[in-house]
Short mmCIF file of C-alpha atoms in Angstrom, two decimals:
data_model
loop_
_atom_site.label_atom_id
_atom_site.label_comp_id
_atom_site.label_asym_id
_atom_site.label_seq_id
_atom_site.Cartn_x
_atom_site.Cartn_y
_atom_site.Cartn_z
CA UNK A 18 1.63 -17.11 73.58
CA UNK A 19 3.38 -14.35 71.65
CA UNK A 20 6.45 -16.51 71.06
CA UNK A 21 4.28 -19.37 69.87
CA UNK A 22 2.26 -17.13 67.56
CA UNK A 23 5.35 -15.40 66.19
CA UNK A 24 6.79 -18.88 65.62
CA UNK A 25 3.82 -19.84 63.47
CA UNK A 26 1.76 -21.85 65.98
CA UNK A 27 -1.94 -21.08 65.32
CA UNK A 28 -3.00 -22.10 68.84
CA UNK A 29 -0.62 -19.47 70.24
CA UNK A 30 -2.25 -16.82 68.03
CA UNK A 31 -5.69 -17.98 69.16
CA UNK A 32 -4.75 -17.77 72.86
CA UNK A 33 -3.13 -14.38 72.38
CA UNK A 34 -6.27 -13.24 70.55
CA UNK A 35 -8.40 -14.29 73.53
CA UNK A 36 -6.19 -12.24 75.85
CA UNK A 37 -6.31 -9.19 73.57
CA UNK A 38 -10.11 -9.48 73.31
CA UNK A 39 -10.37 -9.68 77.12
CA UNK A 40 -8.37 -6.44 77.31
CA UNK A 41 -10.85 -4.82 74.91
CA UNK A 42 -8.38 -4.63 72.03
CA UNK A 43 -10.82 -5.92 69.38
CA UNK A 44 -8.73 -5.00 66.32
CA UNK A 45 -5.66 -6.84 67.58
CA UNK A 46 -7.83 -9.76 68.70
CA UNK A 47 -9.35 -9.96 65.21
CA UNK A 48 -5.90 -9.90 63.59
CA UNK A 49 -4.66 -12.69 65.86
CA UNK A 50 -7.80 -14.83 65.43
CA UNK A 51 -7.45 -14.42 61.65
CA UNK A 52 -3.85 -15.68 61.87
CA UNK A 53 -5.08 -18.62 63.94
CA UNK A 54 -7.96 -19.36 61.56
CA UNK A 55 -5.78 -19.08 58.48
CA UNK A 56 -3.35 -21.48 60.18
CA UNK A 57 -6.09 -24.07 60.77
CA UNK A 58 -7.06 -23.31 64.39
CA UNK A 59 -10.85 -23.44 64.05
CA UNK A 60 -11.51 -21.82 67.43
CA UNK A 61 -9.80 -18.79 65.90
CA UNK A 62 -12.34 -18.91 63.05
CA UNK A 63 -15.15 -19.12 65.58
CA UNK A 64 -13.88 -16.15 67.61
CA UNK A 65 -13.17 -14.10 64.50
CA UNK A 66 -16.76 -14.83 63.47
CA UNK A 67 -18.00 -13.43 66.76
CA UNK A 68 -15.91 -10.29 66.30
CA UNK A 69 -17.23 -9.89 62.74
CA UNK A 70 -20.78 -10.20 64.07
CA UNK A 71 -20.05 -7.42 66.58
CA UNK A 72 -18.90 -5.27 63.65
CA UNK A 73 -22.18 -5.99 61.85
CA UNK A 74 -20.61 -8.29 59.22
CA UNK A 75 -23.18 -11.06 59.66
CA UNK A 76 -22.44 -12.83 56.37
CA UNK A 77 -18.71 -13.03 57.11
CA UNK A 78 -19.47 -14.09 60.68
CA UNK A 79 -21.72 -16.89 59.44
CA UNK A 80 -19.07 -18.00 56.91
CA UNK A 81 -16.42 -18.20 59.62
CA UNK A 82 -18.69 -20.04 62.05
CA UNK A 83 -19.66 -22.48 59.29
CA UNK A 84 -15.98 -23.11 58.65
CA UNK A 85 -15.50 -23.83 62.36
CA UNK A 86 -18.63 -26.01 62.57
CA UNK A 87 -17.81 -27.99 59.43
CA UNK A 88 -14.34 -28.57 60.86
CA UNK A 89 -15.75 -30.09 64.04
CA UNK A 90 -15.80 -27.11 66.41
CA UNK A 91 -19.14 -27.30 68.25
CA UNK A 92 -19.06 -23.63 69.31
CA UNK A 93 -19.06 -22.76 65.63
CA UNK A 94 -22.20 -24.87 65.18
CA UNK A 95 -23.92 -23.11 68.07
CA UNK A 96 -23.00 -19.64 66.80
CA UNK A 97 -24.06 -20.53 63.25
CA UNK A 98 -27.35 -21.76 64.73
CA UNK A 99 -27.89 -18.33 66.26
CA UNK A 100 -27.43 -16.70 62.83
CA UNK A 101 -29.77 -19.20 61.18
CA UNK A 102 -32.42 -18.61 63.84
CA UNK A 103 -32.12 -14.84 63.33
CA UNK A 104 -32.70 -15.39 59.59
CA UNK A 105 -35.79 -17.50 60.34
CA UNK A 106 -34.23 -20.81 59.22
CA UNK A 107 -35.60 -22.68 62.22
CA UNK A 108 -35.00 -26.24 60.98
CA UNK A 109 -31.35 -25.49 60.22
CA UNK A 110 -30.94 -23.64 63.53
CA UNK A 111 -32.38 -26.62 65.42
CA UNK A 112 -30.04 -29.01 63.57
CA UNK A 113 -27.02 -26.87 64.44
CA UNK A 114 -28.08 -26.44 68.07
CA UNK A 115 -28.49 -30.22 68.34
CA UNK A 116 -24.99 -30.76 66.88
CA UNK A 117 -23.58 -28.36 69.45
CA UNK A 118 -25.61 -29.96 72.25
CA UNK A 119 -24.50 -33.47 71.29
CA UNK A 120 -20.91 -32.21 71.59
CA UNK A 121 -21.44 -30.87 75.09
CA UNK A 122 -22.25 -27.19 74.45
CA UNK A 123 -24.84 -26.39 77.14
CA UNK A 124 -26.11 -23.26 75.35
CA UNK A 125 -26.77 -25.47 72.32
CA UNK A 126 -28.86 -27.78 74.50
CA UNK A 127 -30.83 -24.88 75.97
CA UNK A 128 -31.48 -23.37 72.55
CA UNK A 129 -32.49 -26.73 71.07
CA UNK A 130 -34.91 -27.45 73.96
CA UNK A 131 -36.38 -23.96 73.69
CA UNK A 132 -37.05 -24.47 69.98
CA UNK A 133 -38.63 -27.88 70.59
CA UNK A 134 -40.77 -26.47 73.42
CA UNK A 135 -41.94 -23.66 71.14
CA UNK A 136 -42.82 -26.18 68.39
CA UNK A 137 -44.77 -28.22 70.92
CA UNK A 138 -46.70 -25.16 72.12
CA UNK A 139 -47.50 -24.17 68.53
CA UNK A 140 -48.65 -27.71 67.79
CA UNK A 141 -50.86 -27.71 70.91
CA UNK A 142 -52.34 -24.33 69.95
CA UNK A 143 -53.08 -25.54 66.42
CA UNK A 144 -54.69 -28.70 67.77
CA UNK A 145 -56.94 -26.68 70.09
CA UNK A 146 -57.84 -24.31 67.27
CA UNK A 147 -58.69 -27.23 64.99
CA UNK A 148 -60.81 -28.90 67.67
CA UNK A 149 -62.64 -25.62 68.25
CA UNK A 150 -63.28 -25.27 64.54
CA UNK A 151 -64.61 -28.82 64.28
CA UNK A 152 -66.93 -28.26 67.24
CA UNK A 153 -68.18 -24.99 65.76
CA UNK A 154 -68.80 -26.51 62.33
CA UNK A 155 -70.45 -29.55 63.91
CA UNK A 156 -72.72 -27.36 66.03
CA UNK A 157 -73.69 -25.25 63.02
CA UNK A 158 -74.47 -28.40 61.01
CA UNK A 159 -76.56 -29.79 63.87
CA UNK A 160 -78.55 -26.55 64.13
CA UNK A 161 -79.06 -26.41 60.37
CA UNK A 162 -80.30 -29.98 60.09
CA UNK A 163 -82.49 -29.68 63.16
CA UNK A 164 -84.12 -26.60 61.71
CA UNK A 165 -84.40 -27.86 58.13
CA UNK A 166 -84.98 -31.56 58.60
CA UNK A 167 -88.15 -32.85 56.98
CA UNK A 168 -90.93 -33.34 59.48
CA UNK A 169 -91.89 -36.94 59.99
CA UNK A 170 -95.52 -37.70 59.27
CA UNK A 171 -97.58 -38.17 62.39
#
């Protein structure tokens, strides 16, 4: 991989970056993933985004994952979905998780299903609350009219 990277092949830099990251050499991994990303290897952008997130640079991480996602790398879509969910942008997170899922990313499918299940539970809870409110209001109206209804002449 080193020969490929030194020769200007972005995929070689990406693969070398993965190896360096596995060894715990985060700085070197970041440098190599940046070379890969700058050379057009979008998995390098995705992995550099993850390293930036570990460093606490969430905005830069999101930018890099968006670059990967927009370029057709489904892992970038999944990771960007995580950032969007953390920011509370649930519709955008769901859209990104679905994109990742549709491209075969199992974590994207799990996250998308979890969001849809949560929406369903919230919808069910609201429906039960609304039904309870209608029953309460109806009961109060019944009691009021029963108590205050004009008496029919006998």
